[in-house]
Short mmCIF file of C-alpha atoms in Angstrom, two decimals:
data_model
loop_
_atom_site.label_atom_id
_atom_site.label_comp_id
_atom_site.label_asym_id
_atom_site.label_seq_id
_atom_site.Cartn_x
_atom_site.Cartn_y
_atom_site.Cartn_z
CA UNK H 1 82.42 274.93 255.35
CA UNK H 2 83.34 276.91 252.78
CA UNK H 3 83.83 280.78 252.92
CA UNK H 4 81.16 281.68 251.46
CA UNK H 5 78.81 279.67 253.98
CA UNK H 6 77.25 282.01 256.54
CA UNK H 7 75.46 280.80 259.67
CA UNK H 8 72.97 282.92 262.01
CA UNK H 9 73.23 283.23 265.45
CA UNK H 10 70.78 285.16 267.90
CA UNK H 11 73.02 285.95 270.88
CA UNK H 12 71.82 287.81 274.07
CA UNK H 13 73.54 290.57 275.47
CA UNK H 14 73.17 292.11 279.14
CA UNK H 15 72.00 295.32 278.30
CA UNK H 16 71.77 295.53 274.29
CA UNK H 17 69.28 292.78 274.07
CA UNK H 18 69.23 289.69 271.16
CA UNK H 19 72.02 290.37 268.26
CA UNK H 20 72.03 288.67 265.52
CA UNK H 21 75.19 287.81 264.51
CA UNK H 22 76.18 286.26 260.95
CA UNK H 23 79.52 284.25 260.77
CA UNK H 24 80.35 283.87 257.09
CA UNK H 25 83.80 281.48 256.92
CA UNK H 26 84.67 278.15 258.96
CA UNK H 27 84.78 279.08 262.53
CA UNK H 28 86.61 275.88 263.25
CA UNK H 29 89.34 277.05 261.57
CA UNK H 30 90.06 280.28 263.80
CA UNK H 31 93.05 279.57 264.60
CA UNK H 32 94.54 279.32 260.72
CA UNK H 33 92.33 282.45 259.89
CA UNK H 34 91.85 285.95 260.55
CA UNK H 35 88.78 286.57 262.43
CA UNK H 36 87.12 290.07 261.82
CA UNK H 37 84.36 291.65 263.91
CA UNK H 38 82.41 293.96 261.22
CA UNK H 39 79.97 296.73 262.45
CA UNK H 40 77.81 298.30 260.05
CA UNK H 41 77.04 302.42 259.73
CA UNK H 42 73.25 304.41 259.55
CA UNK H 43 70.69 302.99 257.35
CA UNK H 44 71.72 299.98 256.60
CA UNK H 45 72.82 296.30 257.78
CA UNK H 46 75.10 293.86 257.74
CA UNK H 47 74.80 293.49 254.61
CA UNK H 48 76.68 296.02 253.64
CA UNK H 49 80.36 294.46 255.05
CA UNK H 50 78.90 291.16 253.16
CA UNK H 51 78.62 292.35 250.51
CA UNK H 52 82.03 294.19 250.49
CA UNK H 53 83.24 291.11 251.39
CA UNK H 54 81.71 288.97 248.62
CA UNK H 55 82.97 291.78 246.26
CA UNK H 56 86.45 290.47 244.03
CA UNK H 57 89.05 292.27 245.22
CA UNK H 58 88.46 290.70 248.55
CA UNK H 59 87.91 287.14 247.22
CA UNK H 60 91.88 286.05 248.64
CA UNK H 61 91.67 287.73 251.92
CA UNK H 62 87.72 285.87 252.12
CA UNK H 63 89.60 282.13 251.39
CA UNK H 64 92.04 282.64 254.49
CA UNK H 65 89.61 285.14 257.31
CA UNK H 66 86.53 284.38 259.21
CA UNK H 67 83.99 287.64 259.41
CA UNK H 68 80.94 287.81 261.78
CA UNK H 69 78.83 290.17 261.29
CA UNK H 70 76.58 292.05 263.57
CA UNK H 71 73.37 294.00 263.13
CA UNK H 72 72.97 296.43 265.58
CA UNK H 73 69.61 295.69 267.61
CA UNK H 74 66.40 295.81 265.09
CA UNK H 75 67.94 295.97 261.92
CA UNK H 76 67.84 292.81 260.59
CA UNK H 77 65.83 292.53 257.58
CA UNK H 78 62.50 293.13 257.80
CA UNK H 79 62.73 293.55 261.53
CA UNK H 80 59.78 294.36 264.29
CA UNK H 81 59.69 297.26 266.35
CA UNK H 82 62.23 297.31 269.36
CA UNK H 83 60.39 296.99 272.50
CA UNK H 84 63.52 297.73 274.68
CA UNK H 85 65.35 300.26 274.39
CA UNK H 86 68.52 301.04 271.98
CA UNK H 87 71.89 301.13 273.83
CA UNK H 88 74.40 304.10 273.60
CA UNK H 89 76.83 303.41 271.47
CA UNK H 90 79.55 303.03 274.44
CA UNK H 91 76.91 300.04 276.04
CA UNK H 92 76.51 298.34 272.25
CA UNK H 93 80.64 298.26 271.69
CA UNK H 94 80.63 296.55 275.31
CA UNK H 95 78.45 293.95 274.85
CA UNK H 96 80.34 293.00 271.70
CA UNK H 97 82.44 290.67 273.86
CA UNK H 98 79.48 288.33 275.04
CA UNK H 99 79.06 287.58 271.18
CA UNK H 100 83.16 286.99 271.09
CA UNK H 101 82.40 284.49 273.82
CA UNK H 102 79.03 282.52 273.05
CA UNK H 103 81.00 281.91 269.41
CA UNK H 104 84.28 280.59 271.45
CA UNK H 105 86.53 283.38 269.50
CA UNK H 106 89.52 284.33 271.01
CA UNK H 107 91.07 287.42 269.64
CA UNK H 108 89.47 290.09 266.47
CA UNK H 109 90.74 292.13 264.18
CA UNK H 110 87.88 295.41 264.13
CA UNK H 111 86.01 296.27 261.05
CA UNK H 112 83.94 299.26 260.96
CA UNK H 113 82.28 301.76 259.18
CA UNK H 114 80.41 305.27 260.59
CA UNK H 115 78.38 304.78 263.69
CA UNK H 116 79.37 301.17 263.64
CA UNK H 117 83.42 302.25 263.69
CA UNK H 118 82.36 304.27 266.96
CA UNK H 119 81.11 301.05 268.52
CA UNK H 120 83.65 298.83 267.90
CA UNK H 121 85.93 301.83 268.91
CA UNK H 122 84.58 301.52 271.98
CA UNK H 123 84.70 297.92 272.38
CA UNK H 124 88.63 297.83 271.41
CA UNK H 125 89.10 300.31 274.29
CA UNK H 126 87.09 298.35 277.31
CA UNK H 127 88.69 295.05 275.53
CA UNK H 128 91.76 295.90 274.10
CA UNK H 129 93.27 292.00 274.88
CA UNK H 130 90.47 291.01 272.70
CA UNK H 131 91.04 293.06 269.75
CA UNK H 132 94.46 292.48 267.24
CA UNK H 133 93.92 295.46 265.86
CA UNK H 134 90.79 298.15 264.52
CA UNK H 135 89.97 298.91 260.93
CA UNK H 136 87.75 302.36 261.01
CA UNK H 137 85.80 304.24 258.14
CA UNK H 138 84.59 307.28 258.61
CA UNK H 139 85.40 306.87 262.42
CA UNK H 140 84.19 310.22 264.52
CA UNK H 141 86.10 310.86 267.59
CA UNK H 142 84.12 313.54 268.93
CA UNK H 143 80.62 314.21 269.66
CA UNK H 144 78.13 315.76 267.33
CA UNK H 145 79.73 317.97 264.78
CA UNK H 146 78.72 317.41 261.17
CA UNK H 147 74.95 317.27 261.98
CA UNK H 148 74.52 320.58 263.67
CA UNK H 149 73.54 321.45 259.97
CA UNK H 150 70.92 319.60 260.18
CA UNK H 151 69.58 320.47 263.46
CA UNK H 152 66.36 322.40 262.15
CA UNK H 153 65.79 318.88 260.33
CA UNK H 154 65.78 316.54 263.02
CA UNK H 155 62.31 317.46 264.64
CA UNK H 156 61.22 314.80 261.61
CA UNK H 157 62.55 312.42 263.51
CA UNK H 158 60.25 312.10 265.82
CA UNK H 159 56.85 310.35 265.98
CA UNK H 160 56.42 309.75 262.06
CA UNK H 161 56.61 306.35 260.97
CA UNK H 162 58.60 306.60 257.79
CA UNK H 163 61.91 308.08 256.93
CA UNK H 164 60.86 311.85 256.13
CA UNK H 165 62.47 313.71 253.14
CA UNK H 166 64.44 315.66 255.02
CA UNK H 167 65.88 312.67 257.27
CA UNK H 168 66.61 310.30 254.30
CA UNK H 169 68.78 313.72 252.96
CA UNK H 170 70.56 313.61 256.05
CA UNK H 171 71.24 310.22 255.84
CA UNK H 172 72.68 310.52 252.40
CA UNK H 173 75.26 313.30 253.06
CA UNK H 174 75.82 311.01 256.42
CA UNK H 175 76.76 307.97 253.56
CA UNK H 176 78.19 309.62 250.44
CA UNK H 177 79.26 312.90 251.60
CA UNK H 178 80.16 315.61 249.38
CA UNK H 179 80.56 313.50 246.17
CA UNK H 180 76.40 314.55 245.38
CA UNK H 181 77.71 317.95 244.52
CA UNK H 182 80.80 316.82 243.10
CA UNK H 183 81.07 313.79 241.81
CA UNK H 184 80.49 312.98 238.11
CA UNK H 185 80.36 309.19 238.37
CA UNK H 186 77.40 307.72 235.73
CA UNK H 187 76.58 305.27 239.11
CA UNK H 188 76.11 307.97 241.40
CA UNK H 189 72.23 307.94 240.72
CA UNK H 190 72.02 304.22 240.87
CA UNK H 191 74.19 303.70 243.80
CA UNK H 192 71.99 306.39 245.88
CA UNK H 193 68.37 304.63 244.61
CA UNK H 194 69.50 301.32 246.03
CA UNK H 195 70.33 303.05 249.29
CA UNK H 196 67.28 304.79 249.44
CA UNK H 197 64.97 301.46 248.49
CA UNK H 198 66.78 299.59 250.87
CA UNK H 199 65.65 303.15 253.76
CA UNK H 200 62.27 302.59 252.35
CA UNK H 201 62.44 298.75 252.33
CA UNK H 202 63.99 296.43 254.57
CA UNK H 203 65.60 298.48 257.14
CA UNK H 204 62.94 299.67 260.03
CA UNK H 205 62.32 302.92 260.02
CA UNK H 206 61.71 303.31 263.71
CA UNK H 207 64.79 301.51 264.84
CA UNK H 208 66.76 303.28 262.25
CA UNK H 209 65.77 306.70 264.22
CA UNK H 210 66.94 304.44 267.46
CA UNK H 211 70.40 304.04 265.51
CA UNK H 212 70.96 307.80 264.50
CA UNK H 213 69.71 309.20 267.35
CA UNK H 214 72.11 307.37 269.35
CA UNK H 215 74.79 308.38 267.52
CA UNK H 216 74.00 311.65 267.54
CA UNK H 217 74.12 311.30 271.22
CA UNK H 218 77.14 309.76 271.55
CA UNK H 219 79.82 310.73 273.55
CA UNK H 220 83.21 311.97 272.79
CA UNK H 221 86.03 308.85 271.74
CA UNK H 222 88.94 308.72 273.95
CA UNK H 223 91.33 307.36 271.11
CA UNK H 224 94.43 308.73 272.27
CA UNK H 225 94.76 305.61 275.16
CA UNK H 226 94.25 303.12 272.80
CA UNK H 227 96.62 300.10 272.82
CA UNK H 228 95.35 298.93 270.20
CA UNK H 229 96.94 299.28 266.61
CA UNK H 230 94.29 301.19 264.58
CA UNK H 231 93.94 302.14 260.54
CA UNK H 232 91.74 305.09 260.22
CA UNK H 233 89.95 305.21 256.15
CA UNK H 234 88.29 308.06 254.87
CA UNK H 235 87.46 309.29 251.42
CA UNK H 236 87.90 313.05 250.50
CA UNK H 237 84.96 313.40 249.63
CA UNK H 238 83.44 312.30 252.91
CA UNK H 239 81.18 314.18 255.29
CA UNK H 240 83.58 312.98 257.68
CA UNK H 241 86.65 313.49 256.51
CA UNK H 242 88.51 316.57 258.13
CA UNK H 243 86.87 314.92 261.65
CA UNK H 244 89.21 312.09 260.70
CA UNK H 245 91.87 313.48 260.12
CA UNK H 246 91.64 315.79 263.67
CA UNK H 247 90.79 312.17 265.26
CA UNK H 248 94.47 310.87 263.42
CA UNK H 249 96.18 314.07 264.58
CA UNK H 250 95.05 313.29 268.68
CA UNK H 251 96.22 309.61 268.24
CA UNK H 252 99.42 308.37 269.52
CA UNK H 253 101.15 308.04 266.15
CA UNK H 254 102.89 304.89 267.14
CA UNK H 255 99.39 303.21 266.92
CA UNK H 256 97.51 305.03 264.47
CA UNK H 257 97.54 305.10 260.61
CA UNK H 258 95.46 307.18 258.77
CA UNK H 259 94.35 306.29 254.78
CA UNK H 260 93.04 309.13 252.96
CA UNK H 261 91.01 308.18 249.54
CA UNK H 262 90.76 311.29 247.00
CA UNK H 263 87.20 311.06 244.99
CA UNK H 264 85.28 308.74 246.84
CA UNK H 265 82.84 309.36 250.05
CA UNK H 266 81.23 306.02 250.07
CA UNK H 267 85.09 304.02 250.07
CA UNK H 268 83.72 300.53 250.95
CA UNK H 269 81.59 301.46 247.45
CA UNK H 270 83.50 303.46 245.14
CA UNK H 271 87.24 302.07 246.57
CA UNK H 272 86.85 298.59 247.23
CA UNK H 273 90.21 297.91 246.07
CA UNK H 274 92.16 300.51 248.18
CA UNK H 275 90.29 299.39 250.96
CA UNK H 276 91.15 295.27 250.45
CA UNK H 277 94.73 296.80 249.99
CA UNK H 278 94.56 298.62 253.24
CA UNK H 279 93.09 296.07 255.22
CA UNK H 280 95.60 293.27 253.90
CA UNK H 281 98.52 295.62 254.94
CA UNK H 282 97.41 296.02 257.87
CA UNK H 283 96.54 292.65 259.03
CA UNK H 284 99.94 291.74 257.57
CA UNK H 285 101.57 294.29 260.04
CA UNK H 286 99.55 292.41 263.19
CA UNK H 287 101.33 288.86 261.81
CA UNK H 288 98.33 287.85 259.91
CA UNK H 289 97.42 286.51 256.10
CA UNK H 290 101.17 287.06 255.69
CA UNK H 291 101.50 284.58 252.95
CA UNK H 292 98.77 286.98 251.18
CA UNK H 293 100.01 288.96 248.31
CA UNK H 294 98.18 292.17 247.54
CA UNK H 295 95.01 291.88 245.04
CA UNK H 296 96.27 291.75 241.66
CA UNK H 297 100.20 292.15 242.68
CA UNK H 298 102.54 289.53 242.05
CA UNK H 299 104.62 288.81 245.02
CA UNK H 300 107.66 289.02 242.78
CA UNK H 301 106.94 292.87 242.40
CA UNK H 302 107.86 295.36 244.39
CA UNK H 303 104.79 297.56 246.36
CA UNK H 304 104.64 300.64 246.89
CA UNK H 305 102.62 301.04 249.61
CA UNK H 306 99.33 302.33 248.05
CA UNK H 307 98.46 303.19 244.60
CA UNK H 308 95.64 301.40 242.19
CA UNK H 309 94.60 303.07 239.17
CA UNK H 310 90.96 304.05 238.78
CA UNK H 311 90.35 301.05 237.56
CA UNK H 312 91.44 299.25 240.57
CA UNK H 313 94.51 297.79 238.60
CA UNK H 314 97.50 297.83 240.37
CA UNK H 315 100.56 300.21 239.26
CA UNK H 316 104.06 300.42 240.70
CA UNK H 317 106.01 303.08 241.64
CA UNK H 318 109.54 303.82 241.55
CA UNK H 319 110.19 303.87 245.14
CA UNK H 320 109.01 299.88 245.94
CA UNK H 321 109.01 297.83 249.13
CA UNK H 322 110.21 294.73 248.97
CA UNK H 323 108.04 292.15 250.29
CA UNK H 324 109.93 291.15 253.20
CA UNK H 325 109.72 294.83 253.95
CA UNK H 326 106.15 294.88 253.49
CA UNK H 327 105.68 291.52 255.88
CA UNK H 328 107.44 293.30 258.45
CA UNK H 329 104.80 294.51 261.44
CA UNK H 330 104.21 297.83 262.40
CA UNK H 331 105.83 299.48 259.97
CA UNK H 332 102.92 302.06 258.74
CA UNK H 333 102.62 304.78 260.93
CA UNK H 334 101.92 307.81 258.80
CA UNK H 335 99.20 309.41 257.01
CA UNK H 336 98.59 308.76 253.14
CA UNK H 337 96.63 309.91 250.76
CA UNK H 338 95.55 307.80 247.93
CA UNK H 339 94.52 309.21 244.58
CA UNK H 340 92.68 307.93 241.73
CA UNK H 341 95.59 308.43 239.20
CA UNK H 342 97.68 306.11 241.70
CA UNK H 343 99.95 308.51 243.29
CA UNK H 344 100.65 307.97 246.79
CA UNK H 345 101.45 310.90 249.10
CA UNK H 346 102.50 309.99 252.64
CA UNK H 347 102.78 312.26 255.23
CA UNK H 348 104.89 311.44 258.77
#
């Protein structure tokens, strides 16, 4: 089967109900591959992580991993209404191991984004012998914070049919953050239309309200007691992004790494690059895709640890690491900050 190949599965879950799952890679092959476990954010679906995954920069790491997807319950395309009800967050990242089991899959390496970087979260705490390692965007460690703004709002929420105006804003600023006031970028308007159609489209509305009200409910993340290894992503310009960084400061820093992208809110979108850089260093570091050279980076150069040019084109810096270094496990346990002119600024 070839990488590209994705198979559907409907699994049922004790208390989440019927996921459907979406294995794109050669399952049979697990045990020459990485496997990920992807879990998508607010307002949209898996599609999102497939499509990140189909994108270029991710085209060596694709050849060589195994991702299944999950849509949280009701948000396939074109979905009906739930008739049960939607699980906590804490109850949906549990029930991620019966999928792990109905596909025969061992061990996962977490890949997450918003709401769905709180679930799997919480499933790499209650199965931490299941998961290699966690890869978390826009991860929020604590209950409620950035949406007391929008408090007034939420009443919309409730008992309408259709996304109102002033939820679809919320979910905006939840996705892209503070780049609307202050990003230039000619896509910006593009990138947000698609996101809306796709609000107005294929998503349900009334299990989307199911999603974000459960995360708004959620409950706080004890990170600190993870044993798991765990790279935290943000963007700067991310709604998220200083309750990242307090979530990095509370984590054992033995286990946690935290990637900071300047200009960008939406990284998956506007940093695909830094992200497949990221997430090949850190699967490296866990013993995996080690024959893997970075996208774009001969493995005769030296790497720096982090830099790519706006246009995603690699650049070296004058303090390299050697690829043996850079093969080595565990060796990333700091804070950087990534910015677009390639300078990387690391911070014990």
């Amino acid at each position: 089967m070839s990488s590209d190949a994705v198979r559907k599965y409907v699994v049922s879950t004790e208390k989440s109900g019927d996921l459907h799952v979406y294995v794109q890679g050669d399952l049979s092959q697990q045990g020459k591959r990485a496997v990920f476990l992807t879990v998508h954010d607010l307002g949209c679906n898996h599609t999102s992580f497939h499509d990140f995954v189909n994108h270029p920069c991710m085209c060596e790491i694709k050849e060589r991993s195994v991702f299944i997807h999950i849509d949280v319950p009701g948000h396939e395309d074109n979905a009906p209404n739930l008739t049960t009800p939607f699980p906590t967050l804490q109850v949906l990242g549990e029930d991620l191991v019966t999928v792990l089991d109905f596909l025969h899959v061992k061990y996962v390496i977490g890949l997450g984004e918003g709401a769905g970087a709180n679930v799997l979260a919480r499933f790499g705490l209650a199965y931490p012998q299941r998961a290699l390692g966690l890869i978390l965007i826009n991860c929020t460690g604590s209950a409620a914070s950035v949406m007391d703004t929008f408090k007034s709002k939420f009443v919309n929420w409730k008992g309408e049919s259709s996304v109102s105006q002033s939820a679809e804003e919320y979910l905006i600023f939840h996705k892209f953050g503070h780049q609307l006031v202050n990003d230039s970028n000619p896509d910006k308007e593009k990138v947000m239309q698609e996101f809306q159609s796709r609000l107005r489209g294929t998503i349900n509305n009334k299990n989307l309200k199911l999603y974000v009200n459960a995360f708004l409910g959620r409950k706080d993340l004890p990170l600190k007691t993870c044993k798991t290894d765990v790279l935290l992503i943000t963007g700067l310009l991310s709604s998220y992004a200083h309750v990242v960084e307090k979530l990095h400061r509370d984590m054992d820093k033995t286990k946690a790494t935290l990637l900071k992208i300047e200009r960008a809110g939406d990284v998956l979108l506007q940093a695909p690059y830094k992200v497949a850089q990221s997430i090949l260093l850190f699967c490296k570091g866990q013993g995996l895709l080690t024959s893997l050279t970075l996208p774009g980076v001969d493995r005769q150069r030296a790497f720096s640890g982090g830099s790519f040019d706006g246009e995603g084109g690699p650049r070296r810096l004058s303090r390299g690491m050697s690829m043996e270094e850079y093969d080595k496990p565990n060796i990333r346990r700091l804070s950087i900050t990534i910015s677009n002119d390639g300078v990387s600024n690391k911070h014990n």
